[in-house]
PDB file of C-alpha atoms in Angstrom:
ATOM      1  CA  UNK A   1      23.662 131.087 -18.108  1.00 50.00           C
ATOM      2  CA  UNK A   2      25.466 128.498 -20.129  1.00 64.00           C
ATOM      3  CA  UNK A   3      27.712 126.962 -17.806  1.00 68.00           C
ATOM      4  CA  UNK A   4      28.504 126.366 -14.158  1.00 70.00           C
ATOM      5  CA  UNK A   5      31.625 127.765 -12.312  1.00 73.00           C
ATOM      6  CA  UNK A   6      33.445 124.871 -10.839  1.00 74.00           C
ATOM      7  CA  UNK A   7      35.933 127.084  -8.979  1.00 78.00           C
ATOM      8  CA  UNK A   8      39.848 126.841  -9.363  1.00 87.00           C
ATOM      9  CA  UNK A   9      42.285 124.196  -8.860  1.00 86.00           C
ATOM     10  CA  UNK A  10      43.767 125.852  -5.845  1.00 87.00           C
ATOM     11  CA  UNK A  11      40.093 125.902  -4.184  1.00 87.00           C
ATOM     12  CA  UNK A  12      39.639 122.171  -5.056  1.00 88.00           C
ATOM     13  CA  UNK A  13      43.129 121.415  -3.679  1.00 90.00           C
ATOM     14  CA  UNK A  14      42.504 123.216  -0.519  1.00 92.00           C
ATOM     15  CA  UNK A  15      38.847 121.511  -0.049  1.00 90.00           C
ATOM     16  CA  UNK A  16      40.589 118.091  -0.693  1.00 92.00           C
ATOM     17  CA  UNK A  17      43.446 118.743   1.963  1.00 94.00           C
ATOM     18  CA  UNK A  18      40.968 120.002   4.545  1.00 95.00           C
ATOM     19  CA  UNK A  19      38.874 117.046   4.346  1.00 94.00           C
ATOM     20  CA  UNK A  20      42.001 114.762   4.652  1.00 94.00           C
ATOM     21  CA  UNK A  21      43.023 116.559   7.617  1.00 95.00           C
ATOM     22  CA  UNK A  22      39.613 116.259   9.146  1.00 95.00           C
ATOM     23  CA  UNK A  23      39.909 112.400   8.606  1.00 95.00           C
ATOM     24  CA  UNK A  24      43.280 112.133   9.713  1.00 95.00           C
ATOM     25  CA  UNK A  25      42.336 114.188  12.957  1.00 95.00           C
ATOM     26  CA  UNK A  26      39.346 111.752  13.701  1.00 94.00           C
ATOM     27  CA  UNK A  27      41.560 108.523  13.093  1.00 94.00           C
ATOM     28  CA  UNK A  28      44.088 110.010  15.519  1.00 95.00           C
ATOM     29  CA  UNK A  29      41.534 110.501  18.264  1.00 94.00           C
ATOM     30  CA  UNK A  30      40.062 107.286  17.765  1.00 91.00           C
ATOM     31  CA  UNK A  31      43.193 105.430  17.785  1.00 92.00           C
ATOM     32  CA  UNK A  32      44.390 107.209  21.153  1.00 92.00           C
ATOM     33  CA  UNK A  33      41.185 106.081  22.912  1.00 88.00           C
ATOM     34  CA  UNK A  34      41.592 102.683  21.764  1.00 86.00           C
ATOM     35  CA  UNK A  35      45.038 102.791  23.222  1.00 89.00           C
ATOM     36  CA  UNK A  36      43.897 104.012  26.435  1.00 86.00           C
ATOM     37  CA  UNK A  37      41.337 101.388  26.739  1.00 84.00           C
ATOM     38  CA  UNK A  38      44.009  98.614  25.934  1.00 87.00           C
ATOM     39  CA  UNK A  39      46.326 100.203  28.409  1.00 87.00           C
ATOM     40  CA  UNK A  40      43.904  99.912  31.179  1.00 87.00           C
ATOM     41  CA  UNK A  41      43.302  96.270  30.242  1.00 87.00           C
ATOM     42  CA  UNK A  42      46.839  95.317  30.102  1.00 89.00           C
ATOM     43  CA  UNK A  43      47.076  96.453  34.041  1.00 90.00           C
ATOM     44  CA  UNK A  44      45.165  93.314  34.926  1.00 89.00           C
ATOM     45  CA  UNK A  45      47.920  90.811  35.870  1.00 90.00           C
ATOM     46  CA  UNK A  46      47.332  87.072  35.826  1.00 89.00           C
ATOM     47  CA  UNK A  47      49.591  84.012  36.538  1.00 88.00           C
ATOM     48  CA  UNK A  48      48.967  80.380  37.451  1.00 88.00           C
ATOM     49  CA  UNK A  49      49.965  77.868  39.933  1.00 85.00           C
ATOM     50  CA  UNK A  50      49.556  74.251  40.039  1.00 80.00           C
ATOM     51  CA  UNK A  51      48.147  72.780  43.426  1.00 75.00           C
ATOM     52  CA  UNK A  52      47.486  69.259  44.466  1.00 72.00           C
ATOM     53  CA  UNK A  53      44.851  69.094  47.262  1.00 66.00           C
ATOM     54  CA  UNK A  54      44.069  65.953  49.259  1.00 54.00           C
ATOM     55  CA  UNK A  55      40.909  65.633  47.393  1.00 60.00           C
ATOM     56  CA  UNK A  56      41.595  66.749  43.566  1.00 70.00           C
ATOM     57  CA  UNK A  57      44.082  68.551  41.728  1.00 82.00           C
ATOM     58  CA  UNK A  58      43.623  71.834  40.126  1.00 83.00           C
ATOM     59  CA  UNK A  59      44.986  75.041  38.515  1.00 85.00           C
ATOM     60  CA  UNK A  60      44.859  78.152  40.357  1.00 87.00           C
ATOM     61  CA  UNK A  61      44.521  81.458  38.166  1.00 88.00           C
ATOM     62  CA  UNK A  62      45.488  84.386  40.259  1.00 90.00           C
ATOM     63  CA  UNK A  63      44.095  87.845  38.962  1.00 90.00           C
ATOM     64  CA  UNK A  64      45.513  91.052  40.392  1.00 91.00           C
ATOM     65  CA  UNK A  65      43.749  94.263  39.367  1.00 91.00           C
ATOM     66  CA  UNK A  66      46.647  97.128  39.144  1.00 91.00           C
ATOM     67  CA  UNK A  67      44.208  99.405  37.018  1.00 88.00           C
ATOM     68  CA  UNK A  68      42.795 102.566  38.441  1.00 88.00           C
ATOM     69  CA  UNK A  69      39.189 101.033  38.220  1.00 89.00           C
ATOM     70  CA  UNK A  70      37.452  97.697  39.243  1.00 90.00           C
ATOM     71  CA  UNK A  71      37.087  94.988  36.872  1.00 89.00           C
ATOM     72  CA  UNK A  72      33.835  92.903  36.659  1.00 88.00           C
ATOM     73  CA  UNK A  73      32.740  89.444  36.034  1.00 88.00           C
ATOM     74  CA  UNK A  74      36.165  87.445  35.809  1.00 88.00           C
ATOM     75  CA  UNK A  75      35.830  84.217  34.198  1.00 87.00           C
ATOM     76  CA  UNK A  76      38.526  81.477  33.861  1.00 88.00           C
ATOM     77  CA  UNK A  77      38.672  80.222  30.442  1.00 86.00           C
ATOM     78  CA  UNK A  78      39.960  76.498  29.996  1.00 85.00           C
ATOM     79  CA  UNK A  79      39.688  74.038  27.248  1.00 84.00           C
ATOM     80  CA  UNK A  80      39.425  70.154  27.771  1.00 78.00           C
ATOM     81  CA  UNK A  81      42.542  68.145  26.306  1.00 70.00           C
ATOM     82  CA  UNK A  82      40.239  65.978  23.884  1.00 70.00           C
ATOM     83  CA  UNK A  83      41.051  68.445  20.743  1.00 66.00           C
ATOM     84  CA  UNK A  84      37.564  69.618  20.292  1.00 70.00           C
ATOM     85  CA  UNK A  85      38.606  73.289  20.742  1.00 69.00           C
ATOM     86  CA  UNK A  86      35.832  74.088  23.118  1.00 78.00           C
ATOM     87  CA  UNK A  87      36.602  76.742  25.373  1.00 80.00           C
ATOM     88  CA  UNK A  88      34.713  76.467  28.717  1.00 80.00           C
ATOM     89  CA  UNK A  89      34.263  79.264  31.365  1.00 81.00           C
ATOM     90  CA  UNK A  90      34.562  79.188  35.075  1.00 83.00           C
ATOM     91  CA  UNK A  91      32.994  82.464  36.652  1.00 83.00           C
ATOM     92  CA  UNK A  92      34.553  83.887  39.946  1.00 82.00           C
ATOM     93  CA  UNK A  93      32.793  83.891  43.205  1.00 82.00           C
ATOM     94  CA  UNK A  94      33.016  87.647  43.607  1.00 84.00           C
ATOM     95  CA  UNK A  95      31.335  89.935  40.901  1.00 85.00           C
ATOM     96  CA  UNK A  96      33.955  92.492  40.948  1.00 86.00           C
ATOM     97  CA  UNK A  97      37.623  93.165  41.731  1.00 89.00           C
ATOM     98  CA  UNK A  98      38.558  96.611  43.162  1.00 89.00           C
ATOM     99  CA  UNK A  99      41.610  98.313  42.762  1.00 88.00           C
ATOM    100  CA  UNK A 100      44.877  96.800  43.844  1.00 88.00           C
ATOM    101  CA  UNK A 101      43.117  93.561  44.910  1.00 89.00           C
ATOM    102  CA  UNK A 102      43.715  89.971  44.152  1.00 89.00           C
ATOM    103  CA  UNK A 103      41.265  86.848  43.694  1.00 89.00           C
ATOM    104  CA  UNK A 104      42.039  83.455  42.632  1.00 88.00           C
ATOM    105  CA  UNK A 105      40.119  81.196  40.297  1.00 87.00           C
ATOM    106  CA  UNK A 106      40.232  77.320  40.744  1.00 85.00           C
ATOM    107  CA  UNK A 107      40.096  75.347  37.486  1.00 84.00           C
ATOM    108  CA  UNK A 108      39.900  71.508  37.693  1.00 83.00           C
ATOM    109  CA  UNK A 109      42.976  69.885  36.573  1.00 83.00           C
ATOM    110  CA  UNK A 110      41.184  67.067  35.120  1.00 80.00           C
ATOM    111  CA  UNK A 111      37.501  66.789  33.658  1.00 78.00           C
ATOM    112  CA  UNK A 112      36.118  63.315  32.955  1.00 76.00           C
ATOM    113  CA  UNK A 113      39.285  61.775  32.735  1.00 76.00           C
ATOM    114  CA  UNK A 114      40.746  64.184  30.314  1.00 78.00           C
ATOM    115  CA  UNK A 115      43.378  66.782  31.243  1.00 81.00           C
ATOM    116  CA  UNK A 116      42.196  70.570  31.124  1.00 82.00           C
ATOM    117  CA  UNK A 117      44.464  73.479  29.845  1.00 83.00           C
ATOM    118  CA  UNK A 118      44.087  76.946  31.461  1.00 84.00           C
ATOM    119  CA  UNK A 119      43.852  79.406  28.566  1.00 84.00           C
ATOM    120  CA  UNK A 120      43.122  82.734  29.830  1.00 85.00           C
ATOM    121  CA  UNK A 121      40.800  85.103  31.590  1.00 88.00           C
ATOM    122  CA  UNK A 122      37.811  87.074  30.394  1.00 87.00           C
ATOM    123  CA  UNK A 123      36.604  90.153  32.218  1.00 88.00           C
ATOM    124  CA  UNK A 124      34.563  93.485  31.844  1.00 87.00           C
ATOM    125  CA  UNK A 125      36.300  96.632  32.370  1.00 87.00           C
ATOM    126  CA  UNK A 126      34.675  99.678  34.088  1.00 85.00           C
ATOM    127  CA  UNK A 127      33.621 101.096  30.558  1.00 83.00           C
ATOM    128  CA  UNK A 128      31.768  97.859  29.787  1.00 84.00           C
ATOM    129  CA  UNK A 129      34.091  96.510  27.413  1.00 85.00           C
ATOM    130  CA  UNK A 130      34.783  92.600  27.325  1.00 86.00           C
ATOM    131  CA  UNK A 131      38.654  91.706  27.314  1.00 87.00           C
ATOM    132  CA  UNK A 132      40.266  88.274  27.115  1.00 87.00           C
ATOM    133  CA  UNK A 133      43.992  88.090  28.508  1.00 88.00           C
ATOM    134  CA  UNK A 134      45.975  85.120  27.478  1.00 85.00           C
ATOM    135  CA  UNK A 135      47.687  83.569  30.062  1.00 85.00           C
ATOM    136  CA  UNK A 136      50.623  82.052  28.052  1.00 82.00           C
ATOM    137  CA  UNK A 137      51.520  85.222  26.030  1.00 83.00           C
ATOM    138  CA  UNK A 138      49.834  87.712  28.346  1.00 82.00           C
ATOM    139  CA  UNK A 139      48.368  89.162  25.471  1.00 84.00           C
ATOM    140  CA  UNK A 140      44.888  91.297  25.762  1.00 86.00           C
ATOM    141  CA  UNK A 141      42.151  91.160  23.123  1.00 84.00           C
ATOM    142  CA  UNK A 142      39.065  92.976  23.106  1.00 84.00           C
ATOM    143  CA  UNK A 143      36.204  90.362  22.682  1.00 76.00           C
ATOM    144  CA  UNK A 144      33.815  90.523  19.965  1.00 64.00           C
ATOM    145  CA  UNK A 145      30.091  90.369  19.947  1.00 54.00           C
ATOM    146  CA  UNK A 146      29.516  87.868  17.109  1.00 40.00           C
ATOM    147  CA  UNK A 147      30.304  84.212  17.902  1.00 44.00           C
ATOM    148  CA  UNK A 148      31.067  82.716  14.691  1.00 45.00           C
ATOM    149  CA  UNK A 149      33.280  79.657  13.722  1.00 45.00           C
ATOM    150  CA  UNK A 150      32.935  76.229  12.166  1.00 41.00           C
ATOM    151  CA  UNK A 151      34.675  73.416  14.181  1.00 42.00           C
ATOM    152  CA  UNK A 152      35.789  71.802  10.799  1.00 40.00           C
ATOM    153  CA  UNK A 153      37.446  75.065   9.415  1.00 42.00           C
ATOM    154  CA  UNK A 154      39.333  75.517  12.869  1.00 44.00           C
ATOM    155  CA  UNK A 155      40.707  71.984  12.445  1.00 44.00           C
ATOM    156  CA  UNK A 156      41.879  72.996   8.701  1.00 43.00           C
ATOM    157  CA  UNK A 157      43.625  76.091   9.778  1.00 44.00           C
ATOM    158  CA  UNK A 158      45.328  74.538  12.812  1.00 44.00           C
ATOM    159  CA  UNK A 159      46.920  72.061  10.327  1.00 45.00           C
ATOM    160  CA  UNK A 160      48.754  74.742   8.495  1.00 45.00           C
ATOM    161  CA  UNK A 161      51.665  75.464  11.125  1.00 47.00           C
ATOM    162  CA  UNK A 162      52.148  77.493  14.369  1.00 48.00           C
ATOM    163  CA  UNK A 163      51.553  80.785  12.862  1.00 51.00           C
ATOM    164  CA  UNK A 164      47.906  79.735  12.094  1.00 56.00           C
ATOM    165  CA  UNK A 165      47.612  78.087  15.482  1.00 59.00           C
ATOM    166  CA  UNK A 166      48.432  81.295  16.991  1.00 62.00           C
ATOM    167  CA  UNK A 167      45.899  83.105  14.999  1.00 67.00           C
ATOM    168  CA  UNK A 168      43.429  80.811  15.472  1.00 68.00           C
ATOM    169  CA  UNK A 169      43.841  80.800  19.188  1.00 70.00           C
ATOM    170  CA  UNK A 170      43.763  84.410  19.313  1.00 71.00           C
ATOM    171  CA  UNK A 171      40.368  84.448  17.539  1.00 73.00           C
ATOM    172  CA  UNK A 172      38.929  81.725  19.530  1.00 74.00           C
ATOM    173  CA  UNK A 173      39.812  83.772  22.864  1.00 73.00           C
ATOM    174  CA  UNK A 174      38.427  86.850  21.506  1.00 70.00           C
ATOM    175  CA  UNK A 175      35.056  84.710  20.790  1.00 70.00           C
ATOM    176  CA  UNK A 176      35.117  82.881  24.198  1.00 60.00           C
TER     177      UNK A 176
END
């Protein structure tokens, strides 16, 4: 017994191709699953309406669920106009929105003398995933679990142009 038999080149080639095809198949399954989850989150429709009441002025965020299943824990996301970049959350009065139903959330237009800006909506789908919908672009982002970010780094990234500002807003909405 003076050596091991490593096999032939065609045997090695077929083993590598089989492994590659298995990895590709798992990747396609995972991609299709994420696409189906995102399509369900895209069926939540939001729009804003600016109203002036006798007592106060506010921004009304309308949320209509056109998905096949209910959404849970809808929260309006807004920021103060002071430039701090802090995103505040305003929960809905109802815990869930059934299929083909609509709710509205009233965000105060002014807070402590500063104007607020309605940014988006966060909600949980029926599978338990948290999503953030940007009101201005109607993009949907899956919310991450980890909350990271340095405010000074945020201000530095915002100074590099509109693309950096868009990326930072997308990241901050994911983490809100």
